CSV table of C-alpha atoms in Angstrom, one decimal:
chain,number,residue,atom,x,y,z
H,426,MET,CA,25.2,-21.8,6.8
H,427,THR,CA,23.8,-19.9,9.8
H,428,PRO,CA,21.5,-17.0,9.2
H,429,GLU,CA,24.2,-14.6,10.3
H,430,GLU,CA,26.5,-16.0,7.6
H,431,ILE,CA,23.7,-15.6,5.0
H,432,MET,CA,22.9,-12.0,6.0
H,433,LYS,CA,25.6,-10.3,4.1
H,434,PRO,CA,25.1,-7.3,1.7
H,435,GLU,CA,26.1,-9.4,-1.4
H,436,ASN,CA,23.3,-11.9,-0.6
H,437,LEU,CA,20.6,-9.2,-0.3
H,438,VAL,CA,17.5,-10.1,-2.3
H,439,TYR,CA,14.9,-7.7,-1.0
H,440,ALA,CA,15.0,-4.7,1.3
H,441,LYS,CA,12.7,-1.7,2.1
H,442,PRO,CA,13.0,0.9,-0.7
H,443,ARG,CA,15.2,3.8,0.0
H,444,LEU,CA,12.4,6.3,-0.7
H,445,LEU,CA,10.2,4.8,2.0
H,446,ASN,CA,11.7,6.6,5.0
H,447,ASP,CA,12.2,5.4,8.6
H,448,ASN,CA,9.2,7.3,10.1
H,449,HIS,CA,6.9,4.9,11.9
H,450,MET,CA,3.7,4.5,9.9
H,451,HIS,CA,0.6,5.4,11.8
H,452,TYR,CA,-1.5,2.8,10.0
H,453,CYS,CA,-3.1,-0.1,12.0
H,454,PRO,CA,-1.1,-3.4,11.9
H,455,GLY,CA,-1.8,-5.2,8.7
H,456,CYS,CA,-3.2,-2.2,6.8
H,457,SER,CA,-3.0,-2.5,3.0
H,458,HIS,CA,-1.9,1.2,2.8
H,459,GLY,CA,1.6,0.2,3.9
H,460,VAL,CA,2.0,-2.3,1.1
H,461,VAL,CA,0.9,0.3,-1.5
H,462,HIS,CA,3.1,3.0,-0.1
H,463,ARG,CA,6.1,0.6,-0.4
H,464,LEU,CA,5.1,-0.3,-4.0
H,465,VAL,CA,4.9,3.4,-4.9
H,466,ALA,CA,8.3,4.1,-3.3
H,467,GLU,CA,9.8,1.0,-5.1
H,468,ILE,CA,8.5,2.0,-8.5
H,469,ILE,CA,9.6,5.6,-8.3
H,470,GLU,CA,13.0,4.3,-7.3
H,471,GLU,CA,13.1,1.8,-10.1
H,472,LEU,CA,12.0,4.4,-12.7
H,473,GLY,CA,14.5,6.9,-11.3
H,474,ILE,CA,12.0,9.7,-11.2
H,475,GLU,CA,12.2,10.7,-7.6
H,476,ASP,CA,13.2,14.3,-8.6
H,477,SER,CA,10.4,14.7,-11.1
H,478,THR,CA,7.5,13.1,-9.2
H,479,ILE,CA,4.8,15.1,-7.4
H,480,GLY,CA,2.3,13.2,-5.3
H,481,VAL,CA,-1.1,14.6,-4.2
H,482,ALA,CA,-2.1,13.3,-0.8
H,483,PRO,CA,-5.8,13.0,0.1
H,484,VAL,CA,-7.8,13.3,3.2
H,485,GLY,CA,-8.5,10.0,5.0
H,486,CYS,CA,-6.2,7.4,6.5
H,487,SER,CA,-3.5,8.2,3.9
H,488,VAL,CA,-3.5,11.9,4.8
H,489,PHE,CA,0.0,11.6,6.1
H,490,ALA,CA,1.4,9.8,3.0
H,491,TYR,CA,3.8,12.7,2.6
H,492,ASN,CA,5.5,11.7,5.9
H,493,TYR,CA,6.5,8.3,4.6
H,494,ILE,CA,7.7,8.6,1.0
H,495,ASP,CA,10.5,11.0,0.2
H,496,ILE,CA,9.2,12.8,-2.8
H,497,ASP,CA,7.4,16.1,-3.4
H,498,TRP,CA,3.9,16.1,-2.1
H,499,ILE,CA,0.9,18.4,-2.0
H,500,GLU,CA,-1.9,18.0,0.5
H,501,ALA,CA,-5.3,18.5,-1.2
H,502,ALA,CA,-8.7,19.3,0.4
H,503,HIS,CA,-11.0,16.4,0.9
H,504,GLY,CA,-11.8,14.8,-2.5
H,505,ARG,CA,-10.0,17.5,-4.5
H,506,ALA,CA,-6.8,15.6,-5.2
H,507,PRO,CA,-7.6,15.1,-9.0
H,508,ALA,CA,-8.3,18.8,-9.3
H,509,VAL,CA,-5.1,19.7,-7.6
H,510,ALA,CA,-3.2,17.1,-9.7
H,511,THR,CA,-4.7,18.6,-12.9
H,512,ALA,CA,-3.2,22.0,-12.0
H,513,VAL,CA,0.1,20.5,-11.1
H,514,LYS,CA,0.4,18.5,-14.2
H,515,ARG,CA,-0.7,21.3,-16.5
H,516,LEU,CA,1.8,23.7,-15.0
H,517,ASN,CA,4.6,21.0,-14.9
H,518,PRO,CA,3.9,18.8,-17.9
H,519,SER,CA,7.3,17.0,-17.6
H,520,ARG,CA,6.5,15.8,-14.1
H,521,MET,CA,4.9,12.5,-13.1
H,522,VAL,CA,1.9,13.4,-11.1
H,523,PHE,CA,-0.2,10.9,-9.1
H,524,THR,CA,-2.9,11.1,-6.6
H,525,TYR,CA,-3.3,8.6,-3.7
H,526,GLN,CA,-7.0,8.4,-2.6
H,527,GLY,CA,-9.3,6.2,-0.5
H,528,ASP,CA,-12.8,5.4,-1.4
H,529,GLY,CA,-14.3,8.0,0.9
H,530,ASP,CA,-12.2,10.6,-0.8
H,531,LEU,CA,-12.4,9.5,-4.4
H,532,ALA,CA,-15.9,7.9,-4.5
H,533,ALA,CA,-17.9,10.1,-2.1
H,534,ILE,CA,-16.7,13.7,-1.6
H,535,GLY,CA,-14.5,13.8,-4.7
H,536,THR,CA,-16.7,12.0,-7.2
H,537,CYS,CA,-17.2,15.1,-9.3
H,538,GLU,CA,-13.5,16.0,-9.4
H,539,THR,CA,-12.5,12.4,-10.2
H,540,ILE,CA,-15.0,11.9,-13.0
H,541,HIS,CA,-14.2,15.3,-14.6
H,542,ALA,CA,-10.5,14.9,-14.3
H,543,ALA,CA,-10.8,11.4,-16.0
H,544,ASN,CA,-13.2,12.8,-18.6
H,545,ARG,CA,-10.8,15.5,-19.5
H,546,GLY,CA,-8.1,12.9,-19.8
H,547,GLU,CA,-5.7,14.6,-17.5
H,548,ASN,CA,-2.3,12.9,-17.7
H,549,ILE,CA,-2.3,11.8,-14.1
H,550,ALA,CA,-2.2,8.5,-12.3
H,551,ILE,CA,-4.9,7.8,-9.7
H,552,ILE,CA,-4.3,5.2,-7.0
H,553,PHE,CA,-7.6,4.3,-5.5
H,554,ILE,CA,-7.6,2.3,-2.3
H,555,ASN,CA,-11.0,0.7,-1.9
H,556,ASN,CA,-11.7,-0.8,1.5
H,557,ALA,CA,-15.5,-0.3,1.4
H,558,ILE,CA,-15.5,1.7,4.6
H,559,TYR,CA,-14.5,5.1,6.1
H,560,GLY,CA,-11.5,3.8,8.0
H,561,MET,CA,-10.1,7.0,9.5
H,562,THR,CA,-13.3,8.3,11.1
H,563,GLY,CA,-14.4,5.0,12.7
H,564,GLY,CA,-15.7,2.6,10.1
H,565,GLN,CA,-18.8,4.4,8.7
H,566,MET,CA,-20.6,3.4,5.6
H,567,ALA,CA,-18.9,4.5,2.3
H,568,PRO,CA,-20.4,4.5,-1.2
H,569,THR,CA,-18.4,1.4,-1.9
H,570,THR,CA,-19.7,-0.5,1.2
H,571,LEU,CA,-21.1,-3.9,0.1
H,572,GLU,CA,-24.8,-4.8,0.3
H,573,GLY,CA,-25.5,-6.2,3.8
H,574,MET,CA,-22.1,-5.2,5.1
H,575,LYS,CA,-22.1,-4.1,8.7
H,576,THR,CA,-20.5,-0.7,9.5
H,577,SER,CA,-20.9,1.7,12.4
H,578,THR,CA,-23.6,3.6,10.6
H,579,THR,CA,-25.3,0.5,9.2
H,580,PRO,CA,-25.2,-1.8,12.2
H,581,TYR,CA,-27.8,-4.2,10.6
H,582,GLY,CA,-26.0,-4.2,7.2
H,583,ARG,CA,-26.3,-1.9,4.2
H,584,ARG,CA,-29.8,-1.8,2.9
H,585,VAL,CA,-30.2,-1.1,-0.8
H,586,ASP,CA,-33.6,0.5,-0.4
H,587,LEU,CA,-32.2,2.9,2.1
H,588,ASN,CA,-28.6,3.4,1.2
H,589,GLY,CA,-28.5,2.5,-2.5
H,590,TYR,CA,-26.1,0.2,-4.3
H,591,PRO,CA,-22.3,-0.1,-3.9
H,592,LEU,CA,-20.6,2.3,-6.3
H,593,GLU,CA,-18.2,0.7,-8.8
H,594,MET,CA,-16.0,3.6,-9.5
H,595,SER,CA,-13.5,1.8,-11.8
H,596,LYS,CA,-16.3,0.4,-14.0
H,597,LEU,CA,-17.7,3.9,-14.2
H,598,LEU,CA,-14.4,5.6,-15.0
H,599,ALA,CA,-13.7,2.9,-17.7
H,600,GLN,CA,-16.7,4.3,-19.7
H,601,LEU,CA,-15.0,7.7,-20.1
H,602,ASP,CA,-12.9,8.3,-23.2
H,603,GLY,CA,-10.2,10.1,-21.2
H,604,THR,CA,-8.9,7.1,-19.3
H,605,CYS,CA,-6.2,5.0,-20.8
H,606,LEU,CA,-5.8,2.4,-18.1
H,607,VAL,CA,-8.4,1.2,-15.5
H,608,THR,CA,-7.4,-1.8,-13.5
H,609,ARG,CA,-8.4,-3.4,-10.2
H,610,GLN,CA,-5.8,-5.1,-8.1
H,611,ALA,CA,-5.3,-6.3,-4.5
H,612,VAL,CA,-2.3,-6.7,-2.2
H,613,HIS,CA,-3.3,-9.7,-0.1
H,614,THR,CA,-0.9,-12.3,-1.4
H,615,PRO,CA,2.7,-12.1,-2.8
H,616,ALA,CA,1.5,-12.8,-6.3
H,617,ALA,CA,-1.2,-10.1,-6.1
H,618,VAL,CA,1.4,-7.6,-4.8
H,619,ARG,CA,3.6,-8.2,-7.9
H,620,LYS,CA,0.6,-7.7,-10.2
H,621,ALA,CA,-0.4,-4.5,-8.4
H,622,LYS,CA,3.1,-3.3,-8.7
H,623,ALA,CA,3.1,-3.9,-12.5
H,624,ALA,CA,-0.2,-2.0,-12.8
H,625,ILE,CA,1.0,1.0,-10.8
H,626,LYS,CA,4.2,1.1,-12.8
H,627,GLN,CA,2.2,1.2,-16.0
H,628,ALA,CA,0.1,4.0,-14.6
H,629,PHE,CA,3.1,6.0,-13.7
H,630,ILE,CA,4.6,5.5,-17.2
H,631,ASN,CA,1.3,6.6,-18.8
H,632,SER,CA,1.4,9.8,-16.7
H,633,MET,CA,4.9,10.6,-17.8
H,634,GLU,CA,4.2,9.9,-21.5
H,635,GLY,CA,0.9,11.8,-21.5
H,636,ARG,CA,-1.4,9.1,-22.5
H,637,GLY,CA,-4.4,10.1,-20.4
H,638,THR,CA,-5.7,9.3,-17.0
H,639,SER,CA,-4.7,6.0,-15.4
H,640,VAL,CA,-6.8,4.5,-12.5
H,641,VAL,CA,-5.4,1.7,-10.4
H,642,GLU,CA,-8.0,0.5,-7.9
H,643,ILE,CA,-6.5,-1.5,-5.0
H,644,VAL,CA,-9.2,-3.6,-3.3
H,645,SER,CA,-7.9,-3.5,0.3
H,646,THR,CA,-8.7,-4.4,3.8
H,647,CYS,CA,-9.5,-2.3,6.9
H,648,ASN,CA,-9.1,-4.8,9.7
H,649,SER,CA,-9.9,-2.2,12.4
H,650,GLY,CA,-13.0,-1.0,10.7
H,651,TRP,CA,-14.1,-4.5,9.8
H,652,LYS,CA,-13.3,-5.7,13.3
H,653,MET,CA,-11.2,-8.7,12.2
H,654,SER,CA,-7.6,-9.7,12.4
H,655,PRO,CA,-5.4,-8.8,9.4
H,656,ALA,CA,-5.3,-12.5,8.2
H,657,GLN,CA,-9.1,-12.8,8.7
H,658,SER,CA,-9.8,-9.6,6.8
H,659,ASN,CA,-7.8,-10.9,3.8
H,660,LYS,CA,-9.9,-14.0,3.8
H,661,TRP,CA,-13.1,-12.0,4.2
H,662,MET,CA,-12.0,-9.7,1.3
H,663,GLU,CA,-11.4,-12.7,-1.0
H,664,GLU,CA,-14.8,-14.2,-0.2
H,665,ASN,CA,-16.9,-11.1,-0.2
H,666,MET,CA,-15.2,-8.1,-1.8
H,667,PHE,CA,-13.9,-9.9,-4.9
H,668,ALA,CA,-17.5,-11.0,-5.8
H,669,LYS,CA,-18.5,-7.4,-6.2
H,670,TYR,CA,-15.1,-6.0,-7.2
H,671,PRO,CA,-13.4,-8.7,-9.3
H,672,LEU,CA,-9.7,-8.2,-9.9
H,673,GLY,CA,-8.3,-7.7,-13.3
H,674,GLU,CA,-7.8,-5.1,-16.1
H,675,ILE,CA,-11.0,-3.3,-17.0
H,676,LYS,CA,-9.6,-1.0,-19.7
H,677,ASN,CA,-6.2,-0.6,-21.3
H,678,THR,CA,-5.9,1.4,-24.5
H,679,VAL,CA,-2.1,1.4,-24.4
H,680,LYS,CA,-0.7,-1.0,-27.0
H,681,LYS,CA,1.8,-3.5,-25.7
T,314,MET,CA,21.1,-29.8,-7.3
T,315,ALA,CA,22.1,-26.5,-5.8
T,316,LYS,CA,20.6,-25.9,-2.4
T,317,VAL,CA,19.1,-22.5,-1.8
T,318,GLN,CA,19.3,-21.1,1.6
T,319,GLY,CA,17.7,-17.9,2.8
T,320,ALA,CA,17.5,-15.7,5.8
T,321,VAL,CA,15.3,-12.8,6.8
T,322,LYS,CA,16.1,-9.9,9.0
T,323,VAL,CA,13.1,-8.3,10.7
T,324,ASN,CA,13.3,-4.7,11.8
T,325,GLN,CA,11.9,-5.4,15.3
T,326,GLU,CA,11.1,-1.8,16.2
T,327,ARG,CA,9.2,-1.2,13.0
T,328,CYS,CA,7.2,-4.5,13.1
T,329,LYS,CA,3.6,-4.2,14.2
T,330,GLY,CA,3.0,-7.9,14.6
T,331,CYS,CA,0.2,-8.1,12.1
T,332,ASP,CA,0.9,-11.8,11.3
T,333,LEU,CA,0.6,-11.3,7.5
T,334,CYS,CA,4.2,-12.5,6.9
T,335,VAL,CA,3.6,-15.6,9.1
T,336,VAL,CA,0.5,-16.5,6.9
T,337,ALA,CA,2.3,-15.7,3.6
T,338,CYS,CA,5.4,-17.8,4.4
T,339,PRO,CA,5.1,-21.1,2.4
T,340,LEU,CA,7.5,-22.9,4.7
T,341,ASP,CA,6.4,-21.8,8.1
T,342,VAL,CA,9.7,-20.1,8.9
T,343,LEU,CA,8.3,-17.1,10.7
T,344,LYS,CA,6.3,-16.7,13.9
T,345,LEU,CA,5.3,-13.9,16.2
T,346,GLN,CA,7.2,-13.6,19.5
T,347,PRO,CA,4.9,-15.3,22.1
T,348,LYS,CA,6.0,-13.1,24.9
T,349,GLU,CA,8.6,-10.5,23.9
T,350,VAL,CA,7.4,-7.2,22.7
T,351,ASN,CA,9.1,-4.2,21.0
T,352,ASN,CA,9.0,-0.7,22.5
T,353,ARG,CA,5.5,-0.1,21.0
T,354,GLY,CA,4.2,-3.2,22.6
T,355,TYR,CA,3.8,-5.3,19.5
T,356,HIS,CA,4.7,-9.0,19.3
T,357,TYR,CA,7.2,-8.8,16.5
T,358,ALA,CA,8.0,-11.5,14.0
T,359,TYR,CA,11.1,-13.6,14.1
T,360,MET,CA,12.7,-16.6,12.4
T,361,HIS,CA,11.3,-19.6,14.3
T,362,ASN,CA,12.6,-22.2,11.9
T,363,PRO,CA,15.6,-20.6,10.1
T,364,GLU,CA,16.7,-23.8,8.4
T,365,ALA,CA,13.6,-24.0,6.2
T,366,CYS,CA,14.0,-20.5,4.7
T,367,ILE,CA,14.7,-20.4,1.0
T,368,GLY,CA,14.7,-16.6,0.7
T,369,CYS,CA,11.6,-16.4,-1.5
T,370,ALA,CA,10.7,-12.9,-0.2
T,371,SER,CA,7.0,-13.7,0.1
T,372,CYS,CA,7.0,-12.3,3.6
T,373,ALA,CA,8.7,-9.1,2.5
T,374,MET,CA,6.2,-8.7,-0.4
T,375,VAL,CA,3.1,-8.7,1.9
T,376,CYS,CA,4.7,-6.8,4.8
T,377,PRO,CA,2.8,-3.5,5.2
T,378,ASP,CA,5.6,-1.8,7.1
T,379,GLY,CA,8.5,-2.8,5.0
T,380,CYS,CA,10.4,-4.2,7.9
T,381,ILE,CA,11.7,-7.4,6.3
T,382,GLU,CA,15.1,-7.8,4.6
T,383,VAL,CA,15.6,-11.0,2.6
T,384,TYR,CA,19.0,-12.6,1.9
T,385,ARG,CA,19.6,-15.7,-0.2
T,386,VAL,CA,22.6,-17.9,-1.1
T,387,THR,CA,22.9,-20.8,-3.5
T,388,ASN,CA,25.3,-23.5,-2.4
T,389,LYS,CA,26.9,-25.1,-5.4
């Protein structure tokens, strides 16, 4: 059979989710944000909760997340997404509320809001994109930047005596009693994408059922900030990032 | 044994030529256009070796821009 004969609606196995609209994404080629956006859209579509979902967009590369997924969104001030999500969820307890934040937003400017929202056990899902760098502003050092990693503000590599240690937000949040799910995933291979999808789905279900705060950290790449090709950055991430940020479930209090 | 045949349709204008689908494909079906570009100047992906495709959707799973549609038939 020729490809034209195979490409018929009845043979369709996979297509872009309906909720991910046709706007051209502003992300750099190969950015992990696109994959996570697609997963969020897919899961909301699968769960059939597009009318009862409210997303809170952060400041950072994903600031325009509301342009790409057709659900209700609120744009929060820098780092304040968990605080805004707290209000949204408390006023609309029947809604599924999630925040979508990068590491500069969640781990630097919004550390206080994130920790307190998680400590209060707000019934929200937090998607945390950790690429160890401030991608949007030009690749400056973030709290999550690895030791010795070169960024535009640490051209000779991050020094522990000067800049401190990389902040492991997920490990920290797992200590709090309010969190019900803390997991670290990646989206660099098809298998990892499927696992990440299952984790985000679980987080969204937890939010709807009011089980507490769910945190899904996605270790991702920033090929522009790291000055590598997308394929090279995936390899670099596997070799360097996973040593500091190993994948897997850190905490799950939900009984299976 | 039933033979599985697949095909992928790449949304050329949405593709940014990041090469991730080419790396993810287990059967080396996809390649980036060596010369052709889309209206944003990216070398988009295309089916270089269509016979080998089994429609596993690995390329679509890793595509950051959701520009790949996957089709599959099983010949009995």
